[in-house]
Coordinates of C-alpha atoms and ligand atoms in Angstrom, one line a residue:
Chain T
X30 CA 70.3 7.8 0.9
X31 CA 70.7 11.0 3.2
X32 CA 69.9 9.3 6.5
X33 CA 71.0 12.7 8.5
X34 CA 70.9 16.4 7.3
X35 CA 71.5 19.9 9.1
X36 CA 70.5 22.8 7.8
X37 CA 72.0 26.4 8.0
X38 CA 72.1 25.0 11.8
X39 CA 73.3 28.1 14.3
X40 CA 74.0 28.0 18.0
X41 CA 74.1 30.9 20.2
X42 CA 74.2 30.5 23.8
X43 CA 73.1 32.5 26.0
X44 CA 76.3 34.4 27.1
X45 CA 76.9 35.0 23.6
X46 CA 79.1 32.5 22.2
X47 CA 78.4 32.3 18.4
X48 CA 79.1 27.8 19.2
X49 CA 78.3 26.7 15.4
X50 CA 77.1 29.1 12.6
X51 CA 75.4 28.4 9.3
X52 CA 75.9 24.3 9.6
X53 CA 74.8 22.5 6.4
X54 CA 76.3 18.6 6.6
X55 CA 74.7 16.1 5.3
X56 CA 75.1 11.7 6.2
X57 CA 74.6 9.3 4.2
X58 CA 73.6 6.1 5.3
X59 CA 76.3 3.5 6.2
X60 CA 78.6 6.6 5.9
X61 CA 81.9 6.3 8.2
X62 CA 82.9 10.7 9.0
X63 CA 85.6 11.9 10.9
X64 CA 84.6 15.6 12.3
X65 CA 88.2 17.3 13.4
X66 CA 89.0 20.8 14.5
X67 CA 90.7 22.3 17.4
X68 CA 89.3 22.2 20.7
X69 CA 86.5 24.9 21.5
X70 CA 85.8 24.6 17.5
X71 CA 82.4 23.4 18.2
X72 CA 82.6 19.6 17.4
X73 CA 80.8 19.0 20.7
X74 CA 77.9 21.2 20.5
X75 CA 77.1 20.0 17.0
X76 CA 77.1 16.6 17.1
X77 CA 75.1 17.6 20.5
X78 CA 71.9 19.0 17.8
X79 CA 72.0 15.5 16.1
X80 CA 69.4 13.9 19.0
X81 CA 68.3 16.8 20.0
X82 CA 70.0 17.1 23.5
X83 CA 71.0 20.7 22.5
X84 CA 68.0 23.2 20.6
X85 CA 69.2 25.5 17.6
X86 CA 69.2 29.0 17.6
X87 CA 68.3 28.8 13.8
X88 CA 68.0 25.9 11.7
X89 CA 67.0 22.4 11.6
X90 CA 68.4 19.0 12.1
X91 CA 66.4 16.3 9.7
X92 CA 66.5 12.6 10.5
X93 CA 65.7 10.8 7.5
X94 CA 63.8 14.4 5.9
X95 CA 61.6 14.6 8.9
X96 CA 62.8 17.5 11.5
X97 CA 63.7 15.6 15.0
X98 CA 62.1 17.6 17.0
X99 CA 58.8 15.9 15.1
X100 CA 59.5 13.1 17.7
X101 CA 62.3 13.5 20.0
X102 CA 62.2 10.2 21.2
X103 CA 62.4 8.6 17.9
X104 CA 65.6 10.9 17.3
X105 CA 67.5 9.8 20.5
X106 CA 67.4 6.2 19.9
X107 CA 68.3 6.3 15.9
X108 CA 71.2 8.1 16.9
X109 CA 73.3 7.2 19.9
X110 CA 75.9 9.2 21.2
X111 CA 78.5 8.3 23.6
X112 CA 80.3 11.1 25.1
X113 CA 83.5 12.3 26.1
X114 CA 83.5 11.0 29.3
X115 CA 82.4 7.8 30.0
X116 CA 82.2 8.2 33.7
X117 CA 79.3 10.8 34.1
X118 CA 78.0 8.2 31.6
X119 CA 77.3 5.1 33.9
X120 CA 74.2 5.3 34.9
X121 CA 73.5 1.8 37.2
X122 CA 75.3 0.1 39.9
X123 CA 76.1 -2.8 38.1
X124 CA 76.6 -3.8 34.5
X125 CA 73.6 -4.9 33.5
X126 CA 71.7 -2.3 35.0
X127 CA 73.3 -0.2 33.0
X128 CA 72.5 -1.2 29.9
X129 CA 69.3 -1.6 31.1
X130 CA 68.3 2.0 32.0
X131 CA 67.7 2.5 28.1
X132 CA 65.6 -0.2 27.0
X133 CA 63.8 0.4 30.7
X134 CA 63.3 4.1 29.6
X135 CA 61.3 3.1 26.4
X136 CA 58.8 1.2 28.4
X137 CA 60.2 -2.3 27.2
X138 CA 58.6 -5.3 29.1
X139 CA 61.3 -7.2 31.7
X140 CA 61.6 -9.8 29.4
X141 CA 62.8 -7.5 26.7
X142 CA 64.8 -5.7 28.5
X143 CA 66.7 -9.2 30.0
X144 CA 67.1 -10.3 25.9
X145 CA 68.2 -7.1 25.2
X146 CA 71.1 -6.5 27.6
X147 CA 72.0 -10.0 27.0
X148 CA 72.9 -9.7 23.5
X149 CA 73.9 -6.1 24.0
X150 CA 76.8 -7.5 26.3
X151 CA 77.7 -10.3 24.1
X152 CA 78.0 -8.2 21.1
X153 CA 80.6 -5.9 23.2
X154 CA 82.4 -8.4 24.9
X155 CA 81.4 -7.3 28.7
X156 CA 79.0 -10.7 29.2
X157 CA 81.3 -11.6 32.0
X158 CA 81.2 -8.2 33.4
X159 CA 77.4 -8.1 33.9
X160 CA 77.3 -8.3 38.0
X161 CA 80.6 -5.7 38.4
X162 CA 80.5 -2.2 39.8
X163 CA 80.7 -0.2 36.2
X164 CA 83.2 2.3 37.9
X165 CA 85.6 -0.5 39.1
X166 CA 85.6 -0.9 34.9
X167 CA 89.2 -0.4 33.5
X168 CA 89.2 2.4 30.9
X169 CA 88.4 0.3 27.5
X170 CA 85.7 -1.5 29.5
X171 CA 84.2 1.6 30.7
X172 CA 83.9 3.5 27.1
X173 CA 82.6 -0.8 26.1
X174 CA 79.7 -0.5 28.7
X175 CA 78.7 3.8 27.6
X176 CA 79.1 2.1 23.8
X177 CA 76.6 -0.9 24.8
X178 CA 74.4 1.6 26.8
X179 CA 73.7 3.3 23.4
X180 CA 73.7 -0.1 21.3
X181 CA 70.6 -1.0 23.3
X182 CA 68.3 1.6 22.0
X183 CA 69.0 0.0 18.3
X184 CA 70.3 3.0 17.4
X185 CA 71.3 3.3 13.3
X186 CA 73.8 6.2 13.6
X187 CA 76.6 6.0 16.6
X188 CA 78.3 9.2 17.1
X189 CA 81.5 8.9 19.2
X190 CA 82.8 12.0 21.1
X191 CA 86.1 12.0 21.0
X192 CA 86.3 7.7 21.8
X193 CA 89.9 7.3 22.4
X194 CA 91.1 10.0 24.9
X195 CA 92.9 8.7 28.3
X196 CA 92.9 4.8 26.6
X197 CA 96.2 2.9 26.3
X198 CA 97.0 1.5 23.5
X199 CA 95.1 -1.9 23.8
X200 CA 92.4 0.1 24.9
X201 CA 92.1 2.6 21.8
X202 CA 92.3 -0.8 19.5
X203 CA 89.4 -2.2 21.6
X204 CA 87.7 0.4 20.9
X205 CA 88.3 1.0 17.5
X206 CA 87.6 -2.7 16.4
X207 CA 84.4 -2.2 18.1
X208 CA 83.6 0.7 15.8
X209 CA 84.9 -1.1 12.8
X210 CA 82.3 -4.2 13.5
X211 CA 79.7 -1.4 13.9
X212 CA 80.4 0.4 10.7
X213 CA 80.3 -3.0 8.4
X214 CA 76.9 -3.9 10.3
X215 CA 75.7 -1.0 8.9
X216 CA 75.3 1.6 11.5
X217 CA 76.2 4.9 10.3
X218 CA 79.4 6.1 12.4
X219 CA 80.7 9.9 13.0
X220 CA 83.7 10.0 14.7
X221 CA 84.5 13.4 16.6
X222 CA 88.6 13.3 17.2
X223 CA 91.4 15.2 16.2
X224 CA 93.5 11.6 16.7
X225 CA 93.3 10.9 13.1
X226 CA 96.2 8.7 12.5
X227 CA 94.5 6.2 14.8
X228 CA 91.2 6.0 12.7
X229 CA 91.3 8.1 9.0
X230 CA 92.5 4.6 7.3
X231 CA 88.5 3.4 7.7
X232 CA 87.2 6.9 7.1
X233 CA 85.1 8.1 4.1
X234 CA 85.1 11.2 4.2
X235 CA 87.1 14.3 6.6
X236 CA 85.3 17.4 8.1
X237 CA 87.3 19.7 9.9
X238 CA 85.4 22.3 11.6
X239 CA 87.2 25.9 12.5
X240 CA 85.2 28.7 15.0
X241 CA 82.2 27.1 14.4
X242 CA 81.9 26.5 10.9
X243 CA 82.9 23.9 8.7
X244 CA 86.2 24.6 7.1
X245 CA 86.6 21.4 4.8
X246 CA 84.8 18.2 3.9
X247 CA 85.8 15.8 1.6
X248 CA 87.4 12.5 1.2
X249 CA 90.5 12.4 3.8
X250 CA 93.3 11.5 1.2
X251 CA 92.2 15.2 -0.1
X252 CA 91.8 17.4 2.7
X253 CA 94.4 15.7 5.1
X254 CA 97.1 18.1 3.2
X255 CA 95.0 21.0 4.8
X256 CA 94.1 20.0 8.6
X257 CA 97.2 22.0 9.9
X258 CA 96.1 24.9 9.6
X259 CA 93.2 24.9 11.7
X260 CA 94.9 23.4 15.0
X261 CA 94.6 19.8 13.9
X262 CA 98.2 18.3 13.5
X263 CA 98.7 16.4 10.6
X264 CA 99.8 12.9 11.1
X265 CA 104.3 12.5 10.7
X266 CA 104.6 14.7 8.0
X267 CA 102.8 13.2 4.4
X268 CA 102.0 9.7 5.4
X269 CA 99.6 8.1 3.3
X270 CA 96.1 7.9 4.6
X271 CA 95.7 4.0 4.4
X272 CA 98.5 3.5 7.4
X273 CA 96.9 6.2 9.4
X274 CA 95.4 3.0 11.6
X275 CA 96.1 1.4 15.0
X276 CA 94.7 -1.9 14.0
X277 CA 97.5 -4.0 12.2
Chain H
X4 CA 86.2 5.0 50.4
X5 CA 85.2 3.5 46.8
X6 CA 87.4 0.4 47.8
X7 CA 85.8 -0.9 50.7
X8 CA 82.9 -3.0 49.9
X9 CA 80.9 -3.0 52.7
X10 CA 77.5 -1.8 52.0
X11 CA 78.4 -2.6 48.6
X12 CA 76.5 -5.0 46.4
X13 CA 78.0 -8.2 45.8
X14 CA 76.7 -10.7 43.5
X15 CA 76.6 -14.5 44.8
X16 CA 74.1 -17.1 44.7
X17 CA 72.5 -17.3 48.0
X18 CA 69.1 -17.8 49.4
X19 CA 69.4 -14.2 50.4
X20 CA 70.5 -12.9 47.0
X21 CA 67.3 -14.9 45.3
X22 CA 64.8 -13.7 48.1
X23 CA 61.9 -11.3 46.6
X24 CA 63.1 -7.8 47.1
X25 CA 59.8 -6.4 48.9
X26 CA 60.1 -9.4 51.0
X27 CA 63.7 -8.9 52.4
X28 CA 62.6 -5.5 52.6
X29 CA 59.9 -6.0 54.7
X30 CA 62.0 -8.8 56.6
X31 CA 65.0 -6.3 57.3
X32 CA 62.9 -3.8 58.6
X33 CA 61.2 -6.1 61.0
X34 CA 64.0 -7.5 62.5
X35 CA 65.8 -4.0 62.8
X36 CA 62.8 -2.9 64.7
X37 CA 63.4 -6.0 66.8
X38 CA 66.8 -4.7 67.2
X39 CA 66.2 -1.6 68.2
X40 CA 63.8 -3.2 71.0
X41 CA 66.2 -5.8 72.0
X42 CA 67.6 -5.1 75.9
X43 CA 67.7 -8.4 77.7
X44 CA 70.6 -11.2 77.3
X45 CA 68.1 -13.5 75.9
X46 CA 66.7 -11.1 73.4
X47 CA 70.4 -10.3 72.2
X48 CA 71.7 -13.9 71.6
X49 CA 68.2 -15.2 69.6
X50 CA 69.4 -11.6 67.4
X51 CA 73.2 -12.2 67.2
X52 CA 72.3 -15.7 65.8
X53 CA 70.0 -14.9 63.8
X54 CA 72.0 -12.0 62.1
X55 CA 75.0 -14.2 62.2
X56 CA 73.0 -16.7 60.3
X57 CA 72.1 -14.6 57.7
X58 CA 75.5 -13.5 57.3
X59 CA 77.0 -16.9 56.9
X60 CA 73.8 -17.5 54.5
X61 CA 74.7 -14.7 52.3
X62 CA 77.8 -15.8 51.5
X63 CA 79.4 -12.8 51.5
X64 CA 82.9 -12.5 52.2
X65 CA 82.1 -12.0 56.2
X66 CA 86.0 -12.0 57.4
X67 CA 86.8 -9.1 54.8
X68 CA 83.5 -7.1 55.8
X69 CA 84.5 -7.5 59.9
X70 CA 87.3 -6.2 59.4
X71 CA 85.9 -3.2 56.8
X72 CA 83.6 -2.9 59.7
X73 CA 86.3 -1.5 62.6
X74 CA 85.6 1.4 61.3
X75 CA 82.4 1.6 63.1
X76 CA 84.3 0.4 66.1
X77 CA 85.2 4.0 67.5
X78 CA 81.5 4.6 66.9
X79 CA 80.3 1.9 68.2
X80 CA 83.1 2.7 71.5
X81 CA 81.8 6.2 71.7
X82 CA 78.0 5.3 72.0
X83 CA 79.5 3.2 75.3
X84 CA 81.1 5.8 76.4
X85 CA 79.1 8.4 76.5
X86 CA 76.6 6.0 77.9
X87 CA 78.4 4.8 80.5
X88 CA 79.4 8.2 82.2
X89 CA 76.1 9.8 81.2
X90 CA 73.8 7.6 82.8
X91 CA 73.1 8.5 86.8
X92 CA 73.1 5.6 89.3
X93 CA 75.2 3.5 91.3
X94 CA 78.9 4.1 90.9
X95 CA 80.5 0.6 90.0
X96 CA 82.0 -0.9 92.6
X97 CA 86.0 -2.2 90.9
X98 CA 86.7 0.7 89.1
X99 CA 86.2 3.5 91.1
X100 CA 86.1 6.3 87.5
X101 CA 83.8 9.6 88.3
X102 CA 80.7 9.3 86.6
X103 CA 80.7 5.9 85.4
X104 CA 77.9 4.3 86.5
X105 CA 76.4 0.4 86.6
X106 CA 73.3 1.8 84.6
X107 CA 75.4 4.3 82.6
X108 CA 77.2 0.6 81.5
X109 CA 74.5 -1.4 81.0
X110 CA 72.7 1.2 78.7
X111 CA 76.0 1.7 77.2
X112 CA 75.9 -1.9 76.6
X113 CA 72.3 -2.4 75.2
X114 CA 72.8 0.7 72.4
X115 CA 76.1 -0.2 71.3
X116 CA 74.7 -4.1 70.4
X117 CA 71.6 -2.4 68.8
X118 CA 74.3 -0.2 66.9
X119 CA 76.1 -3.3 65.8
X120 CA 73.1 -5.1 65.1
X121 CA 71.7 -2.6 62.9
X122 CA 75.1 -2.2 60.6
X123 CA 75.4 -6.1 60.4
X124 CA 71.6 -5.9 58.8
X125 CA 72.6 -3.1 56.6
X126 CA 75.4 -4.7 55.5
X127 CA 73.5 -8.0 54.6
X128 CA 71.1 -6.1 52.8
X129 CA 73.4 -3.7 51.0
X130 CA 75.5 -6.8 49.8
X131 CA 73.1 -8.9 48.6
X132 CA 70.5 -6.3 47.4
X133 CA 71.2 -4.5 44.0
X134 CA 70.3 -1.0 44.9
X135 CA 68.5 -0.3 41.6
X136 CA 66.4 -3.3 42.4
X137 CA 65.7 -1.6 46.3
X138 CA 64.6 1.2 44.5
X139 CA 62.2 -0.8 42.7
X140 CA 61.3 -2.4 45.7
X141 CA 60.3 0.9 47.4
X142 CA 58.6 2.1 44.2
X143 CA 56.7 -0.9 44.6
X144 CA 55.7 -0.3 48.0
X145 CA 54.7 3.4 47.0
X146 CA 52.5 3.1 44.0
X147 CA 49.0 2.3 45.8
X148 CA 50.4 5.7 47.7
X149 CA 49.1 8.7 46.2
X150 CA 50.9 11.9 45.1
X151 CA 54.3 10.4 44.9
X152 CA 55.8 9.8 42.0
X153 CA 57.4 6.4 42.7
X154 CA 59.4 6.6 39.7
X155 CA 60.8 9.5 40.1
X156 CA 62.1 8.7 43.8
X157 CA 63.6 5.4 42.4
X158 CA 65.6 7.3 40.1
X159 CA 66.8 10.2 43.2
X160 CA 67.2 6.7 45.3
X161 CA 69.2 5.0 42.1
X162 CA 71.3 8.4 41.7
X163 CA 72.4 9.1 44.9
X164 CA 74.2 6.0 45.1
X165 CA 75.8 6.3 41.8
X166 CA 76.9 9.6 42.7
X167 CA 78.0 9.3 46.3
X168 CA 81.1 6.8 45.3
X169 CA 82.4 9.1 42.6
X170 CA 82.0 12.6 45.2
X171 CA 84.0 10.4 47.5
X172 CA 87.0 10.0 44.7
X173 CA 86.4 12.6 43.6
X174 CA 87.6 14.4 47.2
X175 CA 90.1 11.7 47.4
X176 CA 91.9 13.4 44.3
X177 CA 91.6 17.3 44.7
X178 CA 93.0 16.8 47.9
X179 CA 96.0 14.8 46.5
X180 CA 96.5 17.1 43.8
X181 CA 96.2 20.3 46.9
X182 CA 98.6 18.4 49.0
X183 CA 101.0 18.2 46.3
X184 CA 100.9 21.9 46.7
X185 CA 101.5 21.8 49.9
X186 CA 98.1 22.7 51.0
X187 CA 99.3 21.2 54.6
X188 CA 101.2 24.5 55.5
X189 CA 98.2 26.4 55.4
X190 CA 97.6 25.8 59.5
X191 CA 93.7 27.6 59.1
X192 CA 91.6 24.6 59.0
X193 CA 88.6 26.9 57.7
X194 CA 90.5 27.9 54.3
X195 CA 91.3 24.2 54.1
X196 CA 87.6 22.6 54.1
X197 CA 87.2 25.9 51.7
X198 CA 89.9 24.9 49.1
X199 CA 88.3 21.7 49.7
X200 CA 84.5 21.8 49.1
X201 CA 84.5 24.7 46.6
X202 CA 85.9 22.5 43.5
X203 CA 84.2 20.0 44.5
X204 CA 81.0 21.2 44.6
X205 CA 81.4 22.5 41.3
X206 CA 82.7 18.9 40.0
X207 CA 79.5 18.1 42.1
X208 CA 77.5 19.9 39.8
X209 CA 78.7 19.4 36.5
X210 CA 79.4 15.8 37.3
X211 CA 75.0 16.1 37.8
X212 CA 74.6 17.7 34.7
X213 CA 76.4 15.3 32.3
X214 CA 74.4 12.7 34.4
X215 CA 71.5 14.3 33.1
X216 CA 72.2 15.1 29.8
X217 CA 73.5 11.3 29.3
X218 CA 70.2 10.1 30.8
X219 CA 68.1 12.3 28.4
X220 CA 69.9 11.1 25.5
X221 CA 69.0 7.5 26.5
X222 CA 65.6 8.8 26.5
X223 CA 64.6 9.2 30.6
X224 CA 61.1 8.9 31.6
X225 CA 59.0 8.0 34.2
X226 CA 57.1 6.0 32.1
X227 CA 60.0 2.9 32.6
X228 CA 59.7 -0.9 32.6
X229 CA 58.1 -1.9 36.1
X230 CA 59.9 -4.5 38.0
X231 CA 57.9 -7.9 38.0
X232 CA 58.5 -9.5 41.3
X233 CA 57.5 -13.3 42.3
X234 CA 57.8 -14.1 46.1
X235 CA 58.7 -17.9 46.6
X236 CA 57.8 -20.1 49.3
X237 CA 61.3 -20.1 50.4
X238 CA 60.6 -15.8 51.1
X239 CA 57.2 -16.0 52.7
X240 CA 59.4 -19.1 55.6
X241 CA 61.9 -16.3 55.7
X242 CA 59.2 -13.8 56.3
X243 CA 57.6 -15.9 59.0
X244 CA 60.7 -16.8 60.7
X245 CA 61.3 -12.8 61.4
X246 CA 57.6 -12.4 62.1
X247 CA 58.5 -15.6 65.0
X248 CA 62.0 -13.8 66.0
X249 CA 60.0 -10.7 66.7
X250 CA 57.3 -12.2 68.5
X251 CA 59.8 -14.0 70.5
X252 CA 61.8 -10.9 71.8
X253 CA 58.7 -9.3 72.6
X254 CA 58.0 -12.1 74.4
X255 CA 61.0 -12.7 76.4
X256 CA 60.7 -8.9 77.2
Ligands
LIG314 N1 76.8 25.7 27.6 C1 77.6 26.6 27.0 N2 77.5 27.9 27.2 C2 78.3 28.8 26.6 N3 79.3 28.4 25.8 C3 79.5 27.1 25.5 C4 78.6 26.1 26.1 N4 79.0 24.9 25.6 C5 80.1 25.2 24.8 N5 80.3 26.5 24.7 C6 81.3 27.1 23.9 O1 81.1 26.7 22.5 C7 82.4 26.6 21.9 C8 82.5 25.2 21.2 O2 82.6 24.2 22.3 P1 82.7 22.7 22.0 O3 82.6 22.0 23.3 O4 81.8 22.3 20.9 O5 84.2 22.6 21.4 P2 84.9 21.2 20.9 O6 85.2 21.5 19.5 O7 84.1 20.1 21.3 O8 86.3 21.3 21.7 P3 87.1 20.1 22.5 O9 88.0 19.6 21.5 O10 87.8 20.9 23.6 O11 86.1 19.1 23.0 C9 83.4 26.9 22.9 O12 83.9 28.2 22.7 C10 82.7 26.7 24.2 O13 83.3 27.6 25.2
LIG315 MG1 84.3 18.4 22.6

């Protein structure tokens, strides 16, 4: 089942930058992508049209066959994003509170919201965390509590921006397990890196996006052979895909 | 600055943690108006102990935030100071300094305890007090006021401390990374503050706008979960008690 679909989706801002043209991507449900591409290729602003935080110029984004912008709200808890940077992220002064503001946003009564960020922070791992100051938060912890922020709206497609930049090594493997346990639950995951020998192992499928547009798409042991040519370095040389994995 | 933690939350289980927010509220405003009344001896011991009782009662860390707190002690100096040479009256007698006065000291004296008094109760509150649940607190005390939109000044209240810590760091590292360029040979202080406040008013800003666009995308509204809060019997002898200190240093005054 096609649980998220773009069509002929186009950004222009308003200085003129032509961000994505002519988008047309379709996600299945359960579906684990990959979305590479050199940096100002436009992986940000895309996945950005998925919940409706950025408007298209032209086309539409469907969420389930229904456009989002139907019911915004709807379309910004089914599909979570957690960006870049986890710090501009944390919205409360503890914790808790921070995986609180979503669950408070949708109007959720206090008892709810307590269930809620309890089992939010068990399924993540941060439980003993809940009273701390988020930025006192080592790196892995931080991108933990934005990932749990997101996980309690009951989202059913995660997208990550770009999950394991500035992590250490058992940081990116804290993370990435994380993702793994969210994919076989069933959420639908699009990852947006350009790190792919840390993740393409789990991947179904590899869309590398060039000025904007998407350039290829298709199951990674196919268009891995490709990536280097637009700016994404392909992992030591031809390695097969299934070591292309941090978890051992 | 995003080290110390004084005026920072810190979560124990105390009688003063547990105490219903509006409560405490209403307590620590009480007693800092009593404070800011206080002038006799009498009036100042019944507060020190008071204050030092709640401090002790908090169980917060109290010798770590005394000693965070001696950076308030040139403040705290400067109000006696400026007091005590400020002030005309009756030179004192054993140190004959131009200007300084017995009144000028006295005054001196009675502000810089106030001072002190006042930062002891903010730092009690602060540390036991969640400032998300303050904001609730003062969103409670404004919805039967009309006009303002309580959630929405929760939020600014909520924000401005999330932000403040990370503008301090923030400062903290564009200044290392100018003075390992050696912005210490430029001698124009003017051009310094420049280098200094441009960038980081721009981080300012864009630091704001991912806030936003992260709290859209967890679906921000004023329409949020209200806070439920239940006073106890324990709050209202808490309340009392202030309502008795304040009685009593009118009182003795
Ligand atoms: N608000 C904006 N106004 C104007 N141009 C923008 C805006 N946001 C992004 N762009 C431009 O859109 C293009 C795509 O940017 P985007 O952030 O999506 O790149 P990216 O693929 O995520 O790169 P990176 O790997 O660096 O994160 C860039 O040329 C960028 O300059
Ligand atoms: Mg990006």
């Amino acid at each position: 089942m096609i649980i998220l679909e773009t069509r002929h989706l186009t950004k222009i801002f308003p200085d003129g930058t032509e961000a994505v043209k002519d988008i047309n991507l379709s996600f299945r449900e359960g579906e684990f992508a990959v979305i590479a591409g050199a940096n100002g290729s436009g992986k940000t602003v895309l996945v950005r049209h998925f919940n409706g935080l950025l408007m298209p110029t032209r086309g539409e984004v469907l969420l389930e066959g229904e456009p989002i912008t139907k019911n915004l709200v709807r379309a910004r808890t089914q599909v979570g994003i957690i960006f870049q940077d986890s710090d501009s992220q944390i919205v409360g002064q503890t914790v808790a509170e921070d995986v609180a503001f979503g669950p408070e946003n949708l109007g959720l009564s206090p008892e709810e919201v307590a269930a809620t960020v309890k089992e939010t922070l068990e399924s993540v791992g941060l439980s003993h965390l809940a009273n701390r100051r988020p930025h006192l938060l080592s790196g892995g912890q931080k991108r933990r509590l934005a990932v749990a922020g997101v996980l309690a709206m009951k989202p059913r497609i995660i997208v990550f921006d770009e999950p394991f930049t500035g992590l250490d090594y058992p940081g990116v493997v804290q993370v990435l397990n994380q993702v793994l346990s969210l994919h076989r639950k069933g959420h639908t995951i699009i990852m947006v890196t350009h790190e792919l020998e840390k993740v393409l192992a789990h991947a179904d499928r590899l869309i590398v996006m060039h000025g904007g547009e998407v350039a290829e798409d298709g199951p990674p042991g196919e268009v891995l052979g490709r990536v280097g040519r637009y700016g994404v370095r392909q992992p030591y040389g031809n390695r097969p895909v299934e070591t292309m994995t941090w978890i051992s | 600055m995003d080290q110390l933690n004084v005026f920072h939350y810190m979560h124990k289980d105390s009688v003063i943690h547990r105490m219903d927010c509006r409560i405490k509220l209403g307590c620590m405003v009480l007693l800092s108006v009593t404070a800011s009344f206080a002038s006799t001896w009498a009036d100042f011991g019944i507060l020190a102990g008071v204050f030092a009782a709640a401090l002790l009662g908090s169980k917060l860390p109290v010798a770590a935030l005394l000693r965070e707190l001696r950076f308030f002690a040139f403040l705290i100096l400067l109000v006696f100071l400026v007091h005590s040479f400020s002030v005309p009256g009756q030179p004192v007698q054993s140190v004959p300094l131009p200007g300084l006065t017995v009144e000028g000291v006295t005054s001196g004296l009675t502000f810089a305890g106030k001072l002190l008094l006042i930062i002891i109760l903010c730092v009690v509150l602060a540390g036991t007090t969640p400032l998300s649940l303050l904001g609730k607190a003062v969103e409670w005390f404004l919805r039967p006021v009309p006009f303002i939109p309580e959630a929405r000044v929760a939020t600014m209240i909520n924000l401005v401390f999330v932000l403040i810590p990370l503008i301090f760091s923030q400062a903290g590292e564009i200044l290392n990374a100018q003075k390992a360029r050696c912005v210490e040979r430029r001698k124009n202080p003017v051009k310094r503050i420049i280098f200094l406040a441009f960038p980081l008013l721009f981080q300012t800003f864009k630091k704001a706008d991912d806030l936003a666009l992260a709290m859209e995308a967890r679906c921000y509204s004023e329409k949020r979960t209200k806070a439920v809060f239940k006073a106890t019997p324990v709050d209202w002898g808490i309340l009392i008690f202030s309502a008795a200190v304040f009685l009593a240093v009118f009182f003795v005054t």
